[in-house]
DNA sequence: CATAGACCTGCTTAT
DNA sequence: TGCAACAGGTCTATT
């Protein structure tokens, strides 16, 4: 099994990076199951990396690449014959348009303009740089998204990613194996497991897989959903897209492991509720930077009331697409993706290196200052410095 | 109703 | 090397 030759065997859509940037939308904490590979023999002006993952209905691997002017896509099927039907019926084309909401919200740039006008104090100060450009809220599958965000609680993005890949590999059979585009090994793709594919004694298994205390949350939520939807959990959750926020929030929060924040994430990212702004530690910190942010909410532990008031404050600034604005702010605030190097600590007496580090993390914009950057800044007088040493892997 | 503690775990990070 | 703190929070048991 292999990909079609690029670009001749692929399809494409004219699309600017300002309207969608894959690298700023896929690996920034809303979806966790995309594989990301560099492309080995890349010529200037052509895509340098590929994102790919297994997608259902029908089962296949969707591969995406992007140039400054086009989004390229192809579907790789277990039976190559089916790729023709995909093209004929526009299956993956439709999927791309739906997943990235290109038809529902065709002009992301106009949204940025709107947010700048609405909120000159905070969003207006964001430099739309490499990290903040083209950030879209994805329209994800609710079942997968729900499990993902139950898993996300009190966890890092790298660990969430690792756990969910493990989850898919454990409970879903291999679908397709492809050589990686960087010519470095191969990847076996698995669909996200359907609810019916999960074993009855789930909690112990999930614990052994590293889910920790979330294991019981997932088992309990699955049981609750089975009681409501029988064997049709995925379809049942999809129908929640048509209901109003308060109704759906009530149902989501009734699930174990789903609090206000996770419920808001699920509704924003798969239930067509674009105004919802999930308030997590990052977004709370971002809100606190706003000059008009009520001082009585500053440095307060998160409570239902603080949550509500913070969310309302941001909604007032960002408007009906506030959840999308939050996604931009969140992505811009994320620490730089970790390079594949081993960091060796050595004692060196210089503050110059520390300053260079700071500039790498936060070149121009103090809005996108990260925790670690802030920590570094506070400790500038220290003499610990890092040397980077390449490590093959 | 609001608010402390406890809670699994690690391609964590810091001390 | 060892130990603590932290991570896109939530649950539970108390005031």
mmCIF file of C-alpha atoms (C1' of nucleotides) in Angstrom:
data_model
loop_
_atom_site.group_PDB
_atom_site.id
_atom_site.type_symbol
_atom_site.label_atom_id
_atom_site.label_comp_id
_atom_site.label_asym_id
_atom_site.label_seq_id
_atom_site.Cartn_x
_atom_site.Cartn_y
_atom_site.Cartn_z
ATOM 1 C CA UNK A 1 0.000 0.000 0.000
ATOM 2 C CA UNK A 2 1.332 3.426 -0.846
ATOM 3 C CA UNK A 3 0.329 6.983 -1.527
ATOM 4 C CA UNK A 4 -0.308 8.139 -5.057
ATOM 5 C CA UNK A 5 2.564 10.140 -6.591
ATOM 6 C CA UNK A 6 2.613 13.798 -5.613
ATOM 7 C CA UNK A 7 1.200 15.983 -6.998
ATOM 8 C CA UNK A 8 -0.089 14.180 -10.062
ATOM 9 C CA UNK A 9 -2.126 11.600 -8.143
ATOM 10 C CA UNK A 10 -3.506 14.064 -5.593
ATOM 11 C CA UNK A 11 -6.419 16.497 -5.649
ATOM 12 C CA UNK A 12 -6.127 20.118 -4.621
ATOM 13 C CA UNK A 13 -8.112 23.156 -3.535
ATOM 14 C CA UNK A 14 -6.879 26.713 -4.034
ATOM 15 C CA UNK A 15 -6.410 28.022 -0.517
ATOM 16 C CA UNK A 16 -4.211 30.627 1.151
ATOM 17 C CA UNK A 17 -2.278 30.085 4.356
ATOM 18 C CA UNK A 18 -4.254 32.934 5.885
ATOM 19 C CA UNK A 19 -7.450 30.985 5.323
ATOM 20 C CA UNK A 20 -6.039 27.748 6.695
ATOM 21 C CA UNK A 21 -2.637 26.755 8.013
ATOM 22 C CA UNK A 22 -2.524 23.035 8.744
ATOM 23 C CA UNK A 23 0.470 23.331 11.061
ATOM 24 C CA UNK A 24 -1.391 25.874 13.204
ATOM 25 C CA UNK A 25 -4.720 24.057 13.290
ATOM 26 C CA UNK A 26 -4.010 20.315 13.490
ATOM 27 C CA UNK A 27 -1.331 19.935 16.208
ATOM 28 C CA UNK A 28 -2.382 22.701 18.608
ATOM 29 C CA UNK A 29 -4.487 20.881 21.160
ATOM 30 C CA UNK A 30 -7.826 20.392 19.464
ATOM 31 C CA UNK A 31 -7.150 17.171 17.569
ATOM 32 C CA UNK A 32 -4.647 14.586 18.765
ATOM 33 C CA UNK A 33 -4.530 11.766 16.222
ATOM 34 C CA UNK A 34 -2.885 13.329 13.207
ATOM 35 C CA UNK A 35 0.495 11.940 12.175
ATOM 36 C CA UNK A 36 2.998 14.539 11.035
ATOM 37 C CA UNK A 37 5.943 13.747 8.779
ATOM 38 C CA UNK A 38 8.461 15.799 6.894
ATOM 39 C CA UNK A 39 8.601 15.167 3.151
ATOM 40 C CA UNK A 40 11.930 13.767 2.047
ATOM 41 C CA UNK A 41 12.510 15.200 -1.396
ATOM 42 C CA UNK A 42 10.871 18.564 -1.305
ATOM 43 C CA UNK A 43 11.551 21.205 -3.893
ATOM 44 C CA UNK A 44 11.181 24.944 -3.170
ATOM 45 C CA UNK A 45 7.593 26.209 -3.227
ATOM 46 C CA UNK A 46 6.268 22.713 -2.620
ATOM 47 C CA UNK A 47 4.892 21.218 0.582
ATOM 48 C CA UNK A 48 7.519 20.335 3.177
ATOM 49 C CA UNK A 49 5.386 18.192 5.434
ATOM 50 C CA UNK A 50 2.382 15.903 5.418
ATOM 51 C CA UNK A 51 -0.414 15.339 7.923
ATOM 52 C CA UNK A 52 -2.259 12.026 7.803
ATOM 53 C CA UNK A 53 -4.740 10.013 9.832
ATOM 54 C CA UNK A 54 -7.323 7.269 9.531
ATOM 55 C CA UNK A 55 -10.853 8.493 8.838
ATOM 56 C CA UNK A 56 -14.087 6.485 8.753
ATOM 57 C CA UNK A 57 -17.124 6.377 6.440
ATOM 58 C CA UNK A 58 -15.565 4.908 4.454
ATOM 59 C CA UNK A 59 -12.395 3.687 6.207
ATOM 60 C CA UNK A 60 -9.267 5.205 4.661
ATOM 61 C CA UNK A 61 -6.221 7.275 5.413
ATOM 62 C CA UNK A 62 -6.533 10.936 4.537
ATOM 63 C CA UNK A 63 -3.236 12.612 3.624
ATOM 64 C CA UNK A 64 -2.898 16.384 3.512
ATOM 65 C CA UNK A 65 -0.158 18.647 2.207
ATOM 66 C CA UNK A 66 -0.072 22.377 1.773
ATOM 67 C CA UNK A 67 1.695 24.945 -0.364
ATOM 68 C CA UNK A 68 1.250 28.716 -0.068
ATOM 69 C CA UNK A 69 -1.492 28.570 -2.687
ATOM 70 C CA UNK A 70 -3.071 25.116 -2.441
ATOM 71 C CA UNK A 71 -4.293 22.441 -0.084
ATOM 72 C CA UNK A 72 -3.575 18.964 -1.440
ATOM 73 C CA UNK A 73 -5.447 15.871 -0.337
ATOM 74 C CA UNK A 74 -5.729 12.210 -1.143
ATOM 75 C CA UNK A 75 -7.461 9.190 0.348
ATOM 76 C CA UNK A 76 -5.512 5.958 0.643
ATOM 77 C CA UNK A 77 -7.778 2.909 0.809
ATOM 78 C CA UNK A 78 -7.111 -0.644 1.976
ATOM 79 C CA UNK A 79 -8.366 -1.689 -1.459
ATOM 80 C CA UNK A 80 -6.850 0.631 -4.019
ATOM 81 C CA UNK A 81 -9.888 0.171 -6.218
ATOM 82 C CA UNK A 82 -11.939 2.278 -3.796
ATOM 83 C CA UNK A 83 -9.773 5.330 -4.411
ATOM 84 C CA UNK A 84 -11.492 5.740 -7.772
ATOM 85 C CA UNK A 85 -14.931 5.789 -6.187
ATOM 86 C CA UNK A 86 -13.634 8.368 -3.730
ATOM 87 C CA UNK A 87 -12.639 10.664 -6.579
ATOM 88 C CA UNK A 88 -15.816 10.064 -8.531
ATOM 89 C CA UNK A 89 -18.055 10.821 -5.595
ATOM 90 C CA UNK A 90 -15.858 13.507 -4.034
ATOM 91 C CA UNK A 91 -15.848 11.752 -0.688
ATOM 92 C CA UNK A 92 -12.583 13.076 0.685
ATOM 93 C CA UNK A 93 -13.126 16.437 -0.988
ATOM 94 C CA UNK A 94 -16.396 16.772 0.916
ATOM 95 C CA UNK A 95 -14.710 15.542 4.072
ATOM 96 C CA UNK A 96 -12.000 18.197 3.830
ATOM 97 C CA UNK A 97 -14.551 20.948 3.311
ATOM 98 C CA UNK A 98 -16.579 19.744 6.271
ATOM 99 C CA UNK A 99 -13.688 19.086 8.660
ATOM 100 C CA UNK A 100 -12.048 22.463 8.092
ATOM 101 C CA UNK A 101 -15.437 24.216 7.756
ATOM 102 C CA UNK A 102 -14.348 25.800 4.484
ATOM 103 C CA UNK A 103 -17.891 26.156 3.162
ATOM 104 C CA UNK A 104 -19.550 27.127 6.441
ATOM 105 C CA UNK A 105 -16.877 29.737 7.195
ATOM 106 C CA UNK A 106 -15.060 30.486 3.951
ATOM 107 C CA UNK A 107 -13.228 33.671 4.972
ATOM 108 C CA UNK A 108 -11.066 33.284 8.058
ATOM 109 C CA UNK A 109 -9.242 36.531 7.322
ATOM 110 C CA UNK A 110 -12.457 38.502 7.702
ATOM 111 C CA UNK A 111 -12.888 36.980 11.139
ATOM 112 C CA UNK A 112 -9.414 38.129 12.138
ATOM 113 C CA UNK A 113 -10.323 41.647 10.957
ATOM 114 C CA UNK A 114 -13.535 41.514 12.955
ATOM 115 C CA UNK A 115 -11.753 40.381 16.140
ATOM 116 C CA UNK A 116 -9.163 43.125 15.703
ATOM 117 C CA UNK A 117 -11.924 45.722 15.457
ATOM 118 C CA UNK A 118 -13.910 44.288 18.371
ATOM 119 C CA UNK A 119 -10.947 43.837 20.694
ATOM 120 C CA UNK A 120 -8.129 46.236 19.837
ATOM 121 C CA UNK A 121 -6.715 45.904 23.350
ATOM 122 C CA UNK A 122 -5.988 42.184 23.282
ATOM 123 C CA UNK A 123 -6.562 40.491 19.939
ATOM 124 C CA UNK A 124 -5.587 43.702 18.173
ATOM 125 C CA UNK A 125 -2.163 43.470 19.789
ATOM 126 C CA UNK A 126 -1.526 39.988 18.441
ATOM 127 C CA UNK A 127 0.943 39.958 15.642
ATOM 128 C CA UNK A 128 -0.455 37.478 13.159
ATOM 129 C CA UNK A 129 2.834 35.727 12.680
ATOM 130 C CA UNK A 130 3.799 32.217 11.619
ATOM 131 C CA UNK A 131 2.142 30.733 14.674
ATOM 132 C CA UNK A 132 -1.106 32.657 14.738
ATOM 133 C CA UNK A 133 -1.987 32.665 11.033
ATOM 134 C CA UNK A 134 -4.679 30.438 9.570
ATOM 135 C CA UNK A 135 -5.892 28.891 12.815
ATOM 136 C CA UNK A 136 -9.239 27.193 12.271
ATOM 137 C CA UNK A 137 -11.565 25.392 14.643
ATOM 138 C CA UNK A 138 -12.013 21.894 13.271
ATOM 139 C CA UNK A 139 -15.392 20.184 12.959
ATOM 140 C CA UNK A 140 -14.554 16.909 14.656
ATOM 141 C CA UNK A 141 -16.399 13.712 15.411
ATOM 142 C CA UNK A 142 -18.140 14.059 18.804
ATOM 143 C CA UNK A 143 -17.384 10.546 20.073
ATOM 144 C CA UNK A 144 -13.667 10.832 19.467
ATOM 145 C CA UNK A 145 -13.623 14.422 20.700
ATOM 146 C CA UNK A 146 -15.393 13.509 23.924
ATOM 147 C CA UNK A 147 -12.929 10.746 24.786
ATOM 148 C CA UNK A 148 -10.058 13.005 23.790
ATOM 149 C CA UNK A 149 -11.081 15.824 26.103
ATOM 150 C CA UNK A 150 -11.897 13.575 29.031
ATOM 151 C CA UNK A 151 -8.343 12.326 28.540
ATOM 152 C CA UNK A 152 -7.047 15.880 28.296
ATOM 153 C CA UNK A 153 -7.941 16.920 31.829
ATOM 154 C CA UNK A 154 -4.913 17.891 33.875
ATOM 155 C CA UNK A 155 -2.619 16.514 31.163
ATOM 156 C CA UNK A 156 -0.075 17.780 28.611
ATOM 157 C CA UNK A 157 -0.705 17.770 24.891
ATOM 158 C CA UNK A 158 2.186 15.337 24.216
ATOM 159 C CA UNK A 159 0.825 12.868 26.748
ATOM 160 C CA UNK A 160 -2.763 13.225 25.543
ATOM 161 C CA UNK A 161 -1.521 12.508 22.042
ATOM 162 C CA UNK A 162 0.409 9.460 23.152
ATOM 163 C CA UNK A 163 -2.519 8.062 25.156
ATOM 164 C CA UNK A 164 -5.025 8.476 22.329
ATOM 165 C CA UNK A 165 -2.744 6.814 19.799
ATOM 166 C CA UNK A 166 -2.350 3.956 22.256
ATOM 167 C CA UNK A 167 -6.137 3.840 22.634
ATOM 168 C CA UNK A 168 -6.651 3.560 18.875
ATOM 169 C CA UNK A 169 -3.941 0.959 18.424
ATOM 170 C CA UNK A 170 -5.318 -1.152 21.258
ATOM 171 C CA UNK A 171 -8.995 -1.270 20.343
ATOM 172 C CA UNK A 172 -9.060 -0.823 16.589
ATOM 173 C CA UNK A 173 -7.480 -3.187 14.038
ATOM 174 C CA UNK A 174 -4.767 -1.938 11.689
ATOM 175 C CA UNK A 175 -6.317 -0.304 8.652
ATOM 176 C CA UNK A 176 -3.415 0.592 6.396
ATOM 177 C CA UNK A 177 0.360 0.691 6.694
ATOM 178 C CA UNK A 178 2.260 3.312 4.715
ATOM 179 C CA UNK A 179 5.896 4.211 4.363
ATOM 180 C CA UNK A 180 6.537 7.562 5.959
ATOM 181 C CA UNK A 181 7.065 10.479 3.570
ATOM 182 C CA UNK A 182 10.381 11.220 5.275
ATOM 183 C CA UNK A 183 11.586 7.742 4.220
ATOM 184 C CA UNK A 184 12.072 6.933 7.879
ATOM 185 C CA UNK A 185 10.129 3.793 8.709
ATOM 186 C CA UNK A 186 6.420 3.252 8.283
ATOM 187 C CA UNK A 187 3.181 4.061 10.053
ATOM 188 C CA UNK A 188 0.266 1.718 10.720
ATOM 189 C CA UNK A 189 -2.995 3.628 10.823
ATOM 190 C CA UNK A 190 -5.972 2.726 13.020
ATOM 191 C CA UNK A 191 -9.463 4.190 13.001
ATOM 192 C CA UNK A 192 -10.599 5.670 16.287
ATOM 193 C CA UNK A 193 -12.349 2.748 18.025
ATOM 194 C CA UNK A 194 -16.118 2.617 17.899
ATOM 195 C CA UNK A 195 -17.883 2.369 21.284
ATOM 196 C CA UNK A 196 -18.964 -1.193 20.533
ATOM 197 C CA UNK A 197 -15.362 -2.221 19.910
ATOM 198 C CA UNK A 198 -14.378 -1.439 23.496
ATOM 199 C CA UNK A 199 -14.076 -4.342 25.941
ATOM 200 C CA UNK A 200 -16.500 -4.630 28.834
ATOM 201 C CA UNK A 201 -13.869 -4.399 31.579
ATOM 202 C CA UNK A 202 -12.409 -1.184 30.310
ATOM 203 C CA UNK A 203 -11.168 0.623 33.390
ATOM 204 C CA UNK A 204 -8.408 -1.786 34.393
ATOM 205 C CA UNK A 205 -7.139 -1.882 30.818
ATOM 206 C CA UNK A 206 -7.077 1.871 30.478
ATOM 207 C CA UNK A 207 -5.267 2.183 33.797
ATOM 208 C CA UNK A 208 -2.634 -0.231 32.603
ATOM 209 C CA UNK A 209 -2.354 1.866 29.453
ATOM 210 C CA UNK A 210 -1.549 4.991 31.446
ATOM 211 C CA UNK A 211 -4.878 6.829 31.528
ATOM 212 C CA UNK A 212 -4.671 7.125 35.302
ATOM 213 C CA UNK A 213 -7.804 8.239 37.131
ATOM 214 C CA UNK A 214 -9.453 9.115 33.801
ATOM 215 C CA UNK A 215 -9.887 5.393 33.183
ATOM 216 C CA UNK A 216 -12.935 5.200 35.439
ATOM 217 C CA UNK A 217 -14.340 8.408 33.939
ATOM 218 C CA UNK A 218 -14.232 6.921 30.459
ATOM 219 C CA UNK A 219 -15.795 3.629 31.504
ATOM 220 C CA UNK A 220 -18.553 5.413 33.408
ATOM 221 C CA UNK A 221 -19.299 7.849 30.598
ATOM 222 C CA UNK A 222 -19.415 5.012 28.100
ATOM 223 C CA UNK A 223 -21.935 3.200 30.284
ATOM 224 C CA UNK A 224 -24.106 6.308 30.624
ATOM 225 C CA UNK A 225 -24.072 6.831 26.867
ATOM 226 C CA UNK A 226 -24.975 3.191 26.252
ATOM 227 C CA UNK A 227 -27.987 3.605 28.482
ATOM 228 C CA UNK A 228 -29.149 6.594 26.482
ATOM 229 C CA UNK A 229 -28.201 5.537 22.954
ATOM 230 C CA UNK A 230 -27.858 1.725 23.076
ATOM 231 C CA UNK A 231 -25.561 0.706 20.194
ATOM 232 C CA UNK A 232 -25.849 4.061 18.454
ATOM 233 C CA UNK A 233 -23.666 6.289 20.593
ATOM 234 C CA UNK A 234 -21.838 7.984 17.732
ATOM 235 C CA UNK A 235 -25.035 8.786 15.844
ATOM 236 C CA UNK A 236 -26.703 9.919 19.051
ATOM 237 C CA UNK A 237 -23.909 12.345 19.865
ATOM 238 C CA UNK A 238 -24.014 13.700 16.313
ATOM 239 C CA UNK A 239 -27.668 14.600 16.811
ATOM 240 C CA UNK A 240 -26.650 16.892 19.696
ATOM 241 C CA UNK A 241 -25.308 19.240 17.031
ATOM 242 C CA UNK A 242 -28.890 20.339 16.387
ATOM 243 C CA UNK A 243 -29.704 21.203 19.979
ATOM 244 C CA UNK A 244 -29.051 24.398 21.886
ATOM 245 C CA UNK A 245 -26.043 25.032 24.100
ATOM 246 C CA UNK A 246 -27.749 24.800 27.476
ATOM 247 C CA UNK A 247 -29.465 21.510 26.665
ATOM 248 C CA UNK A 248 -26.280 19.892 25.380
ATOM 249 C CA UNK A 249 -24.148 21.273 28.190
ATOM 250 C CA UNK A 250 -26.479 19.682 30.726
ATOM 251 C CA UNK A 251 -26.182 16.297 29.025
ATOM 252 C CA UNK A 252 -22.408 16.499 28.663
ATOM 253 C CA UNK A 253 -21.755 17.585 32.232
ATOM 254 C CA UNK A 254 -23.840 14.640 33.423
ATOM 255 C CA UNK A 255 -21.022 12.388 32.150
ATOM 256 C CA UNK A 256 -18.235 11.486 34.585
ATOM 257 C CA UNK A 257 -15.027 13.314 33.810
ATOM 258 C CA UNK A 258 -16.868 16.024 31.912
ATOM 259 C CA UNK A 259 -16.957 19.371 33.664
ATOM 260 C CA UNK A 260 -17.758 22.770 32.300
ATOM 261 C CA UNK A 261 -14.487 23.218 30.434
ATOM 262 C CA UNK A 262 -14.509 19.835 28.681
ATOM 263 C CA UNK A 263 -18.170 20.289 27.761
ATOM 264 C CA UNK A 264 -17.405 23.661 26.200
ATOM 265 C CA UNK A 265 -14.504 22.162 24.252
ATOM 266 C CA UNK A 266 -16.668 19.388 22.859
ATOM 267 C CA UNK A 267 -19.462 21.768 21.904
ATOM 268 C CA UNK A 268 -17.063 24.204 20.235
ATOM 269 C CA UNK A 269 -15.062 21.599 18.358
ATOM 270 C CA UNK A 270 -17.756 19.209 17.182
ATOM 271 C CA UNK A 271 -21.226 20.544 17.897
ATOM 272 C CA UNK A 272 -21.324 23.704 15.820
ATOM 273 C CA UNK A 273 -21.183 26.131 18.746
ATOM 274 C CA UNK A 274 -18.561 28.608 17.496
ATOM 275 C CA UNK A 275 -19.178 31.280 20.126
ATOM 276 C CA UNK A 276 -18.199 29.072 23.055
ATOM 277 C CA UNK A 277 -14.916 29.973 24.735
ATOM 278 C CA UNK A 278 -13.578 27.171 26.951
ATOM 279 C CA UNK A 279 -11.810 28.693 29.961
ATOM 280 C CA UNK A 280 -8.692 26.740 30.809
ATOM 281 C CA UNK A 281 -5.554 27.882 32.606
ATOM 282 C CA UNK A 282 -4.066 29.289 29.399
ATOM 283 C CA UNK A 283 -7.152 31.231 28.348
ATOM 284 C CA UNK A 284 -7.654 32.507 31.894
ATOM 285 C CA UNK A 285 -4.089 33.832 31.803
ATOM 286 C CA UNK A 286 -4.726 35.416 28.416
ATOM 287 C CA UNK A 287 -7.892 37.094 29.652
ATOM 288 C CA UNK A 288 -6.041 38.426 32.682
ATOM 289 C CA UNK A 289 -3.705 40.347 30.360
ATOM 290 C CA UNK A 290 -6.605 42.408 29.069
ATOM 291 C CA UNK A 291 -6.433 45.926 30.523
ATOM 292 C CA UNK A 292 -10.191 45.907 31.102
ATOM 293 C CA UNK A 293 -10.234 42.514 32.805
ATOM 294 C CA UNK A 294 -11.979 42.900 36.202
ATOM 295 C CA UNK A 295 -9.323 42.951 38.893
ATOM 296 C CA UNK A 296 -11.471 40.939 41.269
ATOM 297 C CA UNK A 297 -11.145 37.997 38.837
ATOM 298 C CA UNK A 298 -7.373 38.185 38.688
ATOM 299 C CA UNK A 299 -5.374 35.424 40.323
ATOM 300 C CA UNK A 300 -8.525 33.789 41.572
ATOM 301 C CA UNK A 301 -8.840 29.999 41.704
ATOM 302 C CA UNK A 302 -11.233 28.753 39.055
ATOM 303 C CA UNK A 303 -14.779 28.416 40.342
ATOM 304 C CA UNK A 304 -18.055 28.249 38.522
ATOM 305 C CA UNK A 305 -18.565 31.954 39.004
ATOM 306 C CA UNK A 306 -15.050 32.938 37.938
ATOM 307 C CA UNK A 307 -15.462 30.646 34.932
ATOM 308 C CA UNK A 308 -18.765 32.209 33.944
ATOM 309 C CA UNK A 309 -17.583 35.775 34.360
ATOM 310 C CA UNK A 310 -14.310 35.193 32.517
ATOM 311 C CA UNK A 311 -16.158 33.512 29.671
ATOM 312 C CA UNK A 312 -18.693 36.335 29.495
ATOM 313 C CA UNK A 313 -15.922 38.922 29.522
ATOM 314 C CA UNK A 314 -14.217 37.309 26.534
ATOM 315 C CA UNK A 315 -17.500 36.697 24.723
ATOM 316 C CA UNK A 316 -18.277 40.418 25.043
ATOM 317 C CA UNK A 317 -14.916 41.239 23.427
ATOM 318 C CA UNK A 318 -14.782 38.573 20.734
ATOM 319 C CA UNK A 319 -18.387 38.188 19.633
ATOM 320 C CA UNK A 320 -20.316 35.350 17.992
ATOM 321 C CA UNK A 321 -17.141 33.594 16.727
ATOM 322 C CA UNK A 322 -15.443 33.923 20.091
ATOM 323 C CA UNK A 323 -14.518 30.255 20.274
ATOM 324 C CA UNK A 324 -12.568 30.612 17.050
ATOM 325 C CA UNK A 325 -10.800 33.677 18.388
ATOM 326 C CA UNK A 326 -9.898 31.684 21.476
ATOM 327 C CA UNK A 327 -8.355 29.027 19.223
ATOM 328 C CA UNK A 328 -6.104 31.646 17.634
ATOM 329 C CA UNK A 329 -5.055 33.058 20.989
ATOM 330 C CA UNK A 330 -4.437 29.595 22.371
ATOM 331 C CA UNK A 331 -2.373 28.428 19.405
ATOM 332 C CA UNK A 332 -0.320 31.631 19.438
ATOM 333 C CA UNK A 333 0.325 31.146 23.147
ATOM 334 C CA UNK A 334 1.546 27.561 22.871
ATOM 335 C CA UNK A 335 5.226 26.834 23.476
ATOM 336 C CA UNK A 336 7.324 26.135 20.419
ATOM 337 C CA UNK A 337 7.094 22.542 19.207
ATOM 338 C CA UNK A 338 9.884 20.571 20.792
ATOM 339 C CA UNK A 339 12.712 19.861 18.346
ATOM 340 C CA UNK A 340 14.072 16.332 18.112
ATOM 341 C CA UNK A 341 17.196 17.075 20.059
ATOM 342 C CA UNK A 342 18.495 16.046 23.380
ATOM 343 C CA UNK A 343 19.159 18.925 25.703
ATOM 344 C CA UNK A 344 22.354 18.620 27.675
ATOM 345 C CA UNK A 345 22.739 20.958 30.578
ATOM 346 C CA UNK A 346 26.079 22.553 31.140
ATOM 347 C CA UNK A 347 27.202 25.272 33.471
ATOM 348 C CA UNK A 348 28.107 28.402 31.598
ATOM 349 C CA UNK A 349 28.344 31.822 33.103
ATOM 350 C CA UNK A 350 26.556 34.021 30.618
ATOM 351 C CA UNK A 351 23.268 35.791 30.390
ATOM 352 C CA UNK A 352 23.674 36.312 26.663
ATOM 353 C CA UNK A 353 22.633 32.752 25.923
ATOM 354 C CA UNK A 354 19.640 33.088 28.167
ATOM 355 C CA UNK A 355 18.514 36.157 26.300
ATOM 356 C CA UNK A 356 18.920 34.415 22.982
ATOM 357 C CA UNK A 357 16.723 31.615 24.302
ATOM 358 C CA UNK A 358 14.090 34.133 25.264
ATOM 359 C CA UNK A 359 14.053 35.662 21.830
ATOM 360 C CA UNK A 360 13.527 32.269 20.283
ATOM 361 C CA UNK A 361 10.521 31.610 22.443
ATOM 362 C CA UNK A 362 8.984 35.037 22.175
ATOM 363 C CA UNK A 363 10.376 37.039 19.288
ATOM 364 C CA UNK A 364 8.162 40.105 19.296
ATOM 365 C CA UNK A 365 4.872 39.574 20.982
ATOM 366 C CA UNK A 366 4.491 39.692 24.707
ATOM 367 C CA UNK A 367 0.996 38.278 24.344
ATOM 368 C CA UNK A 368 2.391 34.950 23.320
ATOM 369 C CA UNK A 369 4.740 34.715 26.203
ATOM 370 C CA UNK A 370 4.716 31.233 27.609
ATOM 371 C CA UNK A 371 4.962 29.957 31.128
ATOM 372 C CA UNK A 372 8.449 28.657 30.552
ATOM 373 C CA UNK A 373 9.460 31.915 28.949
ATOM 374 C CA UNK A 374 8.138 33.819 31.917
ATOM 375 C CA UNK A 375 9.981 31.483 34.234
ATOM 376 C CA UNK A 376 13.188 31.963 32.270
ATOM 377 C CA UNK A 377 12.728 35.682 32.421
ATOM 378 C CA UNK A 378 12.388 35.632 36.169
ATOM 379 C CA UNK A 379 15.565 33.649 36.445
ATOM 380 C CA UNK A 380 17.762 35.574 34.088
ATOM 381 C CA UNK A 381 20.388 36.000 36.763
ATOM 382 C CA UNK A 382 20.938 32.278 36.921
ATOM 383 C CA UNK A 383 23.845 30.717 35.128
ATOM 384 C CA UNK A 384 22.306 27.535 33.831
ATOM 385 C CA UNK A 385 22.358 27.385 30.099
ATOM 386 C CA UNK A 386 21.536 24.709 27.606
ATOM 387 C CA UNK A 387 23.486 23.279 24.722
ATOM 388 C CA UNK A 388 21.633 21.410 22.051
ATOM 389 C CA UNK A 389 23.068 18.151 20.829
ATOM 390 C CA UNK A 390 21.523 16.299 17.958
ATOM 391 C CA UNK A 391 20.321 12.806 18.652
ATOM 392 C CA UNK A 392 19.174 10.360 16.035
ATOM 393 C CA UNK A 393 15.828 8.757 16.499
ATOM 394 C "C1'" DC B 1 -24.046 26.992 46.685
ATOM 395 C "C1'" DA B 2 -18.835 27.632 47.319
ATOM 396 C "C1'" DT B 3 -14.329 25.678 48.267
ATOM 397 C "C1'" DA B 4 -10.289 22.826 49.642
ATOM 398 C "C1'" DG B 5 -7.931 18.220 48.677
ATOM 399 C "C1'" DA B 6 -7.128 14.230 46.179
ATOM 400 C "C1'" DC B 7 -6.069 12.314 41.946
ATOM 401 C "C1'" DC B 8 -2.668 8.835 37.632
ATOM 402 C "C1'" DT B 9 1.272 9.772 35.165
ATOM 403 C "C1'" DG B 10 5.410 11.320 32.540
ATOM 404 C "C1'" DC B 11 8.977 11.309 24.288
ATOM 405 C "C1'" DT B 12 7.311 16.226 31.885
ATOM 406 C "C1'" DT B 13 10.623 20.136 33.657
ATOM 407 C "C1'" DA B 14 12.978 22.281 37.526
ATOM 408 C "C1'" DT B 15 15.996 22.171 41.505
ATOM 409 C "C1'" DT C 1 19.913 10.398 40.959
ATOM 410 C "C1'" DG C 2 16.046 11.915 43.776
ATOM 411 C "C1'" DC C 3 12.087 14.526 44.731
ATOM 412 C "C1'" DA C 4 8.700 18.248 43.784
ATOM 413 C "C1'" DA C 5 5.771 20.682 40.845
ATOM 414 C "C1'" DC C 6 3.043 20.894 36.912
ATOM 415 C "C1'" DA C 7 -0.189 19.766 33.086
ATOM 416 C "C1'" DG C 8 -5.967 22.965 28.294
ATOM 417 C "C1'" DG C 9 -9.691 19.865 35.378
ATOM 418 C "C1'" DT C 10 -13.054 17.153 37.753
ATOM 419 C "C1'" DC C 11 -14.864 14.704 41.611
ATOM 420 C "C1'" DT C 12 -15.957 14.355 46.325
ATOM 421 C "C1'" DA C 13 -16.572 15.697 50.826
ATOM 422 C "C1'" DT C 14 -17.139 19.385 53.732
ATOM 423 C "C1'" DT C 15 -18.545 24.378 55.316
#
